[in-house]
Short mmCIF file of C-alpha atoms in Angstrom, two decimals:
data_model
loop_
_atom_site.label_atom_id
_atom_site.label_comp_id
_atom_site.label_asym_id
_atom_site.label_seq_id
_atom_site.Cartn_x
_atom_site.Cartn_y
_atom_site.Cartn_z
CA MET A 208 34.67 14.59 -59.70
CA ASN A 209 32.07 13.39 -62.21
CA SER A 210 33.36 15.86 -64.80
CA ILE A 211 36.84 14.32 -64.55
CA VAL A 212 35.46 10.79 -64.89
CA VAL A 213 33.48 11.83 -67.97
CA LEU A 214 36.49 13.48 -69.63
CA VAL A 215 38.75 10.49 -69.01
CA PHE A 216 36.13 7.91 -69.99
CA ALA A 217 35.24 9.82 -73.16
CA ALA A 218 38.91 10.05 -74.15
CA PHE A 219 39.29 6.32 -73.51
CA LEU A 220 36.23 5.51 -75.62
CA ASP A 221 37.49 7.59 -78.53
CA TYR A 222 40.90 5.91 -78.29
CA LEU A 223 39.33 2.43 -78.35
CA ILE A 224 36.39 2.51 -80.72
CA ALA A 225 36.12 5.90 -82.46
CA ASP A 226 32.72 6.35 -84.19
CA PRO A 227 30.99 3.02 -84.90
CA TRP A 228 29.14 2.93 -88.24
CA GLY A 229 25.40 2.82 -87.72
CA PHE A 230 25.60 4.59 -84.37
CA PRO A 231 23.25 7.61 -84.28
CA HIS A 232 26.14 10.05 -84.24
CA PRO A 233 25.27 13.65 -83.24
CA VAL A 234 27.11 15.01 -86.30
CA ARG A 235 24.87 12.97 -88.61
CA VAL A 236 21.81 14.47 -86.89
CA MET A 237 23.32 17.94 -87.27
CA GLY A 238 24.05 17.27 -90.94
CA TRP A 239 20.48 16.14 -91.53
CA ALA A 240 19.12 19.31 -89.86
CA ILE A 241 21.43 21.52 -91.94
CA ALA A 242 20.43 19.82 -95.19
CA ARG A 243 16.72 20.20 -94.39
CA PHE A 244 17.14 23.87 -93.52
CA ASN A 245 19.12 24.51 -96.71
CA LYS A 246 16.25 23.25 -98.87
CA ILE A 247 13.85 25.60 -97.11
CA ALA A 248 16.28 28.54 -97.29
CA TRP A 249 16.90 28.19 -101.03
CA LYS A 250 13.16 27.90 -101.66
CA TYR A 251 11.97 30.89 -99.65
CA PHE A 252 15.03 33.14 -99.21
CA ASN A 253 16.11 34.38 -102.62
CA SER A 254 17.94 37.64 -102.01
CA GLN A 255 21.44 38.20 -100.66
CA TRP A 256 20.20 39.73 -97.42
CA THR A 257 17.49 37.18 -96.67
CA GLN A 258 20.01 34.38 -97.23
CA ARG A 259 22.42 36.07 -94.83
CA LEU A 260 19.59 36.28 -92.28
CA ALA A 261 18.76 32.63 -92.87
CA GLY A 262 22.42 31.78 -92.29
CA ILE A 263 22.40 33.57 -88.94
CA ILE A 264 19.20 31.78 -87.90
CA LEU A 265 20.65 28.43 -88.96
CA SER A 266 23.92 28.94 -87.09
CA ILE A 267 22.47 30.24 -83.85
CA GLY A 268 19.63 27.74 -83.91
CA LEU A 269 21.79 24.68 -84.53
CA VAL A 270 24.57 25.65 -82.09
CA ALA A 271 22.16 26.58 -79.29
CA GLY A 272 19.87 23.67 -80.09
CA SER A 273 22.70 21.13 -80.06
CA GLY A 274 23.89 22.36 -76.69
CA LEU A 275 20.37 22.36 -75.25
CA VAL A 276 19.52 18.88 -76.51
CA GLY A 277 22.81 17.55 -75.14
CA TRP A 278 22.09 19.13 -71.76
CA LEU A 279 18.55 17.69 -71.65
CA ILE A 280 19.78 14.18 -72.52
CA VAL A 281 22.44 14.30 -69.82
CA GLN A 282 20.08 15.67 -67.17
CA THR A 283 17.34 13.17 -68.01
CA THR A 284 19.67 10.17 -67.79
CA LYS A 285 21.13 11.47 -64.52
CA LEU A 286 17.62 11.58 -63.07
CA LEU A 287 17.07 7.97 -64.09
CA HIS A 288 20.36 6.90 -62.48
CA PRO A 289 23.58 8.82 -61.76
CA SER A 290 25.75 6.06 -63.26
CA LEU A 291 23.65 5.99 -66.41
CA GLY A 292 24.11 9.73 -66.66
CA ILE A 293 27.89 9.39 -66.53
CA VAL A 294 27.89 6.67 -69.20
CA VAL A 295 25.63 8.59 -71.57
CA GLU A 296 27.54 11.82 -70.98
CA SER A 297 30.83 10.04 -71.73
CA ILE A 298 29.48 8.51 -74.93
CA LEU A 299 28.15 11.85 -76.15
CA LEU A 300 31.43 13.57 -75.34
CA ALA A 301 33.46 10.83 -77.04
CA SER A 302 31.42 11.48 -80.19
CA CYS A 303 32.85 15.02 -80.22
CA PHE A 304 36.44 13.76 -80.41
CA ALA A 305 37.82 12.51 -83.71
CA ALA A 306 41.35 11.39 -82.86
CA ARG A 307 40.90 7.71 -83.67
CA SER A 308 38.64 8.44 -86.65
CA LEU A 309 41.36 10.70 -88.04
CA ARG A 310 43.97 7.97 -87.63
CA LEU A 311 41.72 5.37 -89.28
CA ALA A 312 41.04 7.71 -92.21
CA ALA A 313 44.77 8.24 -92.72
CA GLN A 314 45.42 4.50 -92.52
CA GLU A 315 42.73 3.85 -95.11
CA VAL A 316 44.73 5.92 -97.61
CA LEU A 317 48.24 4.93 -96.52
CA GLN A 318 47.68 1.17 -96.46
CA PRO A 319 46.98 0.73 -100.21
CA LEU A 320 49.68 3.28 -100.96
CA SER A 321 52.21 1.15 -99.06
CA ILE A 322 51.61 -1.80 -101.42
CA GLY A 323 51.67 0.31 -104.57
CA ASN A 324 47.90 0.46 -105.13
CA ILE A 325 47.75 4.15 -105.96
CA THR A 326 44.31 3.86 -107.56
CA GLN A 327 42.77 2.63 -104.31
CA ALA A 328 44.68 5.27 -102.35
CA ARG A 329 43.26 8.02 -104.59
CA SER A 330 39.75 6.60 -104.19
CA SER A 331 40.03 6.43 -100.40
CA LEU A 332 41.48 9.95 -100.23
CA SER A 333 38.56 11.36 -102.22
CA LYS A 334 36.25 10.57 -99.28
CA TYR A 335 38.15 12.91 -96.99
CA VAL A 336 39.33 15.85 -99.10
CA GLY A 337 37.62 18.30 -101.44
CA ARG A 338 40.42 18.42 -104.01
CA ASP A 339 40.47 16.35 -107.19
CA THR A 340 42.31 13.10 -106.49
CA ALA A 341 42.06 11.14 -109.77
CA ASN A 342 45.50 12.16 -111.03
CA LEU A 343 47.44 12.70 -107.82
CA SER A 344 50.95 11.27 -107.56
CA GLU A 345 52.13 9.38 -104.48
CA THR A 346 53.88 12.52 -103.23
CA GLU A 347 50.73 14.60 -103.66
CA ILE A 348 48.62 11.96 -101.90
CA LEU A 349 50.98 11.94 -98.93
CA ARG A 350 50.89 15.74 -98.77
CA ALA A 351 47.08 15.71 -98.89
CA VAL A 352 46.90 13.20 -96.05
CA LEU A 353 49.32 15.19 -93.89
CA GLU A 354 47.44 18.42 -94.56
CA THR A 355 44.15 16.76 -93.65
CA VAL A 356 45.58 15.21 -90.49
CA SER A 357 47.19 18.47 -89.35
CA GLU A 358 44.21 20.68 -90.16
CA ASN A 359 41.64 18.41 -88.54
CA ALA A 360 43.80 17.93 -85.46
CA THR A 361 42.63 21.36 -84.35
CA ASP A 362 38.92 21.48 -85.23
CA GLY A 363 38.32 17.73 -84.89
CA VAL A 364 40.33 16.91 -81.77
CA MET A 365 41.87 19.76 -79.82
CA ALA A 366 39.11 22.39 -80.11
CA PRO A 367 36.36 19.96 -78.96
CA LEU A 368 38.59 18.98 -76.02
CA PHE A 369 39.18 22.67 -75.22
CA TYR A 370 35.43 23.34 -75.07
CA ALA A 371 34.76 20.13 -73.17
CA ILE A 372 37.28 21.23 -70.52
CA ALA A 373 35.82 24.75 -70.47
CA GLY A 374 32.32 23.33 -70.02
CA ALA A 375 33.47 21.18 -67.11
CA PHE A 376 34.21 24.37 -65.17
CA ILE A 377 30.70 25.78 -65.73
CA PRO A 378 28.25 24.80 -62.94
CA PHE A 379 25.06 23.00 -64.05
CA ILE A 380 26.27 22.90 -67.67
CA GLY A 381 29.15 20.46 -68.00
CA SER A 382 31.33 19.30 -70.87
CA VAL A 383 28.77 17.81 -73.25
CA PRO A 384 26.57 20.82 -74.08
CA VAL A 385 29.56 23.10 -74.73
CA ALA A 386 31.45 20.49 -76.78
CA LEU A 387 28.32 19.67 -78.81
CA ALA A 388 27.72 23.37 -79.44
CA TYR A 389 31.24 23.70 -80.85
CA LYS A 390 30.77 20.53 -82.89
CA ALA A 391 27.64 22.06 -84.39
CA ALA A 392 29.59 25.18 -85.37
CA SER A 393 32.31 23.02 -86.93
CA THR A 394 29.76 20.93 -88.84
CA LEU A 395 28.08 24.07 -90.15
CA ASP A 396 31.41 25.37 -91.40
CA SER A 397 32.21 22.10 -93.19
CA MET A 398 28.78 21.93 -94.85
CA VAL A 399 27.87 25.53 -95.69
CA GLY A 400 30.91 27.68 -94.85
CA TYR A 401 32.00 28.23 -98.46
CA ARG A 402 32.54 31.39 -100.46
CA GLU A 403 31.25 29.76 -103.63
CA ALA A 404 27.59 29.55 -104.66
CA PRO A 405 25.12 28.48 -103.45
CA TYR A 406 26.59 29.00 -99.96
CA THR A 407 28.11 32.46 -100.48
CA TYR A 408 25.54 34.26 -98.34
CA LEU A 409 23.87 31.38 -96.51
CA GLY A 410 27.17 30.17 -95.05
CA TRP A 411 29.03 33.42 -94.36
CA PHE A 412 28.01 33.65 -90.69
CA SER A 413 28.76 29.97 -90.02
CA ALA A 414 32.27 30.32 -91.48
CA ARG A 415 33.11 33.40 -89.44
CA TRP A 416 31.63 32.02 -86.23
CA GLU A 417 33.63 28.79 -86.53
CA ASP A 418 36.77 30.81 -87.25
CA ALA A 419 36.23 32.81 -84.07
CA LEU A 420 35.49 29.77 -81.91
CA THR A 421 38.53 27.87 -83.20
CA TRP A 422 41.00 30.77 -82.96
CA LEU A 423 42.05 30.28 -79.32
CA PRO A 424 42.26 26.47 -79.24
CA CYS A 425 44.21 26.63 -82.51
CA ARG A 426 46.84 28.96 -81.04
CA LEU A 427 47.03 26.86 -77.88
CA THR A 428 47.58 23.78 -80.05
CA VAL A 429 50.38 25.55 -81.91
CA LEU A 430 51.98 26.52 -78.59
CA THR A 431 51.68 22.95 -77.30
CA LEU A 432 53.29 21.59 -80.47
CA ALA A 433 56.04 24.19 -80.20
CA ILE A 434 56.81 23.11 -76.63
CA LEU A 435 56.75 19.43 -77.61
CA SER A 436 59.22 20.11 -80.41
CA GLY A 437 61.84 21.41 -77.98
CA LYS A 438 62.37 24.45 -80.22
CA PRO A 439 59.38 26.70 -79.51
CA ARG A 440 60.92 29.91 -80.86
CA TYR A 441 61.70 28.28 -84.22
CA ILE A 442 58.19 26.82 -84.57
CA TRP A 443 56.56 30.14 -83.70
CA ARG A 444 58.83 32.01 -86.10
CA ILE A 445 57.95 29.66 -88.98
CA CYS A 446 54.23 30.04 -88.22
CA CYS A 447 54.48 33.83 -88.09
CA ARG A 448 56.34 33.75 -91.40
CA ASP A 449 54.13 31.31 -93.33
CA ALA A 450 50.78 30.73 -91.59
CA VAL A 451 49.76 34.37 -91.92
CA GLN A 452 49.86 33.93 -95.72
CA ASP A 453 47.01 31.40 -95.57
CA PRO A 454 43.53 32.92 -96.08
CA SER A 455 42.16 30.80 -93.22
CA PRO A 456 42.88 32.23 -89.76
CA ASN A 457 43.22 28.74 -88.29
CA SER A 458 43.95 25.91 -90.74
CA GLY A 459 47.13 27.59 -91.98
CA TRP A 460 48.44 27.89 -88.42
CA SER A 461 47.59 24.29 -87.61
CA GLU A 462 49.14 22.88 -90.79
CA CYS A 463 52.19 25.12 -90.51
CA ALA A 464 52.87 24.11 -86.91
CA TYR A 465 52.87 20.42 -87.77
CA ALA A 466 55.00 21.05 -90.86
CA ALA A 467 57.54 23.02 -88.84
CA VAL A 468 57.78 20.38 -86.12
CA LEU A 469 58.18 17.58 -88.69
CA GLY A 470 60.59 19.54 -90.89
CA VAL A 471 58.46 19.24 -94.02
CA GLN A 472 56.67 21.60 -96.36
CA VAL A 473 52.97 21.50 -97.21
CA GLY A 474 50.79 23.66 -99.43
CA GLY A 475 51.07 24.28 -103.12
CA THR A 476 48.71 23.84 -106.04
CA ASN A 477 45.54 21.78 -105.65
CA TRP A 478 42.80 21.18 -108.18
CA TYR A 479 39.10 21.53 -107.34
CA ARG A 480 36.60 20.42 -110.00
CA GLY A 481 39.24 21.09 -112.63
CA VAL A 482 40.18 24.55 -111.33
CA ALA A 483 43.67 25.12 -109.94
CA LYS A 484 43.95 26.78 -106.53
CA HIS A 485 47.29 27.71 -105.04
CA LYS A 486 47.82 27.55 -101.29
CA PRO A 487 50.83 29.19 -99.68
CA LEU A 488 53.81 26.98 -98.89
CA LEU A 489 54.01 26.26 -95.17
CA GLY A 490 57.20 25.13 -93.43
CA ASP A 491 60.69 24.42 -94.74
CA ASP A 492 61.38 21.59 -97.17
CA ILE A 493 63.96 19.82 -94.97
CA HIS A 494 62.49 16.31 -95.21
CA SER A 495 60.13 14.65 -97.69
CA VAL A 496 56.55 14.02 -96.69
CA THR A 497 56.29 10.28 -96.05
CA ALA A 498 53.87 7.90 -94.37
CA VAL A 499 56.16 7.99 -91.33
CA LYS A 500 55.70 11.76 -91.11
CA VAL A 501 51.91 11.33 -91.21
CA TYR A 502 52.04 8.85 -88.33
CA GLN A 503 54.32 11.19 -86.43
CA ALA A 504 51.75 13.96 -86.89
CA LEU A 505 49.03 11.69 -85.52
CA GLN A 506 51.24 10.87 -82.55
CA LEU A 507 51.85 14.56 -81.91
CA THR A 508 48.09 15.11 -81.78
CA ARG A 509 47.77 12.29 -79.26
CA TYR A 510 50.50 13.85 -77.11
CA CYS A 511 48.79 17.26 -77.26
CA PHE A 512 45.47 15.69 -76.27
CA LEU A 513 47.03 13.90 -73.28
CA ILE A 514 48.88 17.04 -72.17
CA TRP A 515 45.70 19.11 -72.17
CA LEU A 516 43.85 16.37 -70.33
CA GLY A 517 46.70 16.08 -67.84
CA VAL A 518 46.61 19.83 -67.17
CA ALA A 519 42.81 19.94 -66.91
CA ILE A 520 42.42 17.15 -64.34
CA PRO A 521 44.35 18.80 -61.47
CA LEU A 522 42.74 22.16 -62.25
CA LEU A 523 39.31 20.53 -62.04
CA LEU A 524 40.27 18.87 -58.75
CA LEU A 525 41.20 22.27 -57.37
CA HIS A 526 37.92 23.66 -58.70
CA ILE A 527 35.78 21.09 -56.84
#
């Protein structure tokens, strides 16, 4: 029963307050650890193979360490008082979800855009995407926001929930250690999982591990979106047609599913540090990408989250 309370309370906390600035967020601690390790790796591991080895050590160490630390915190607080344990466990689990943070980030870009302040919209967008934003048009800004919202819906919201639910079924482990372990893998991918130098060899293992861990929750998210759309065969057909063209095994599927449900097209040419990079076009260009479409995408993510939670609760009750 405690696992159900923690899941529901954590979801409620994320819906209400997201990630307060100044709070010692686990991802910030993970980021600090990764940055410190990188400095050591680049100083003492100079060859391709030693950097690959360092990348494996970093990935396994951070993922296992994050899960272990989360477990120790939860168990320690439970020993102090069972209610305290539930509160701390819920707060830690809420930190793994990014639904409200994703909505707030989108609003930060869309609000100035709605009053014609494209300069501020570009500046706000630059905090959340890797592409060059200085010369983006309003249409390109809206596409970038929708792509960010739809990509991060999987690795920032649905995948952490998937692993939190999976952890709830594991005796003596629980949701927090498993969700934190996934969050560590996701953070590693976002910080070092690049093909470009200096992360080419140091980040290769992190990128592949995160791809593997996200594969199943990504496909389940696509299936959930397809069911929500009322036209599952069409959504799946569009994803099989377009998503497979994307070099990422997950982000293309996530973005394509949202695009298909909304009847829009994403992808195209983006610029990174002055270099053009073309992404495959995903979805059919039936409607224009607008702020309304972005908010609809955010609402779809909320529906998916609630559906998974609604399915998990009775299964957990049966498991008790």
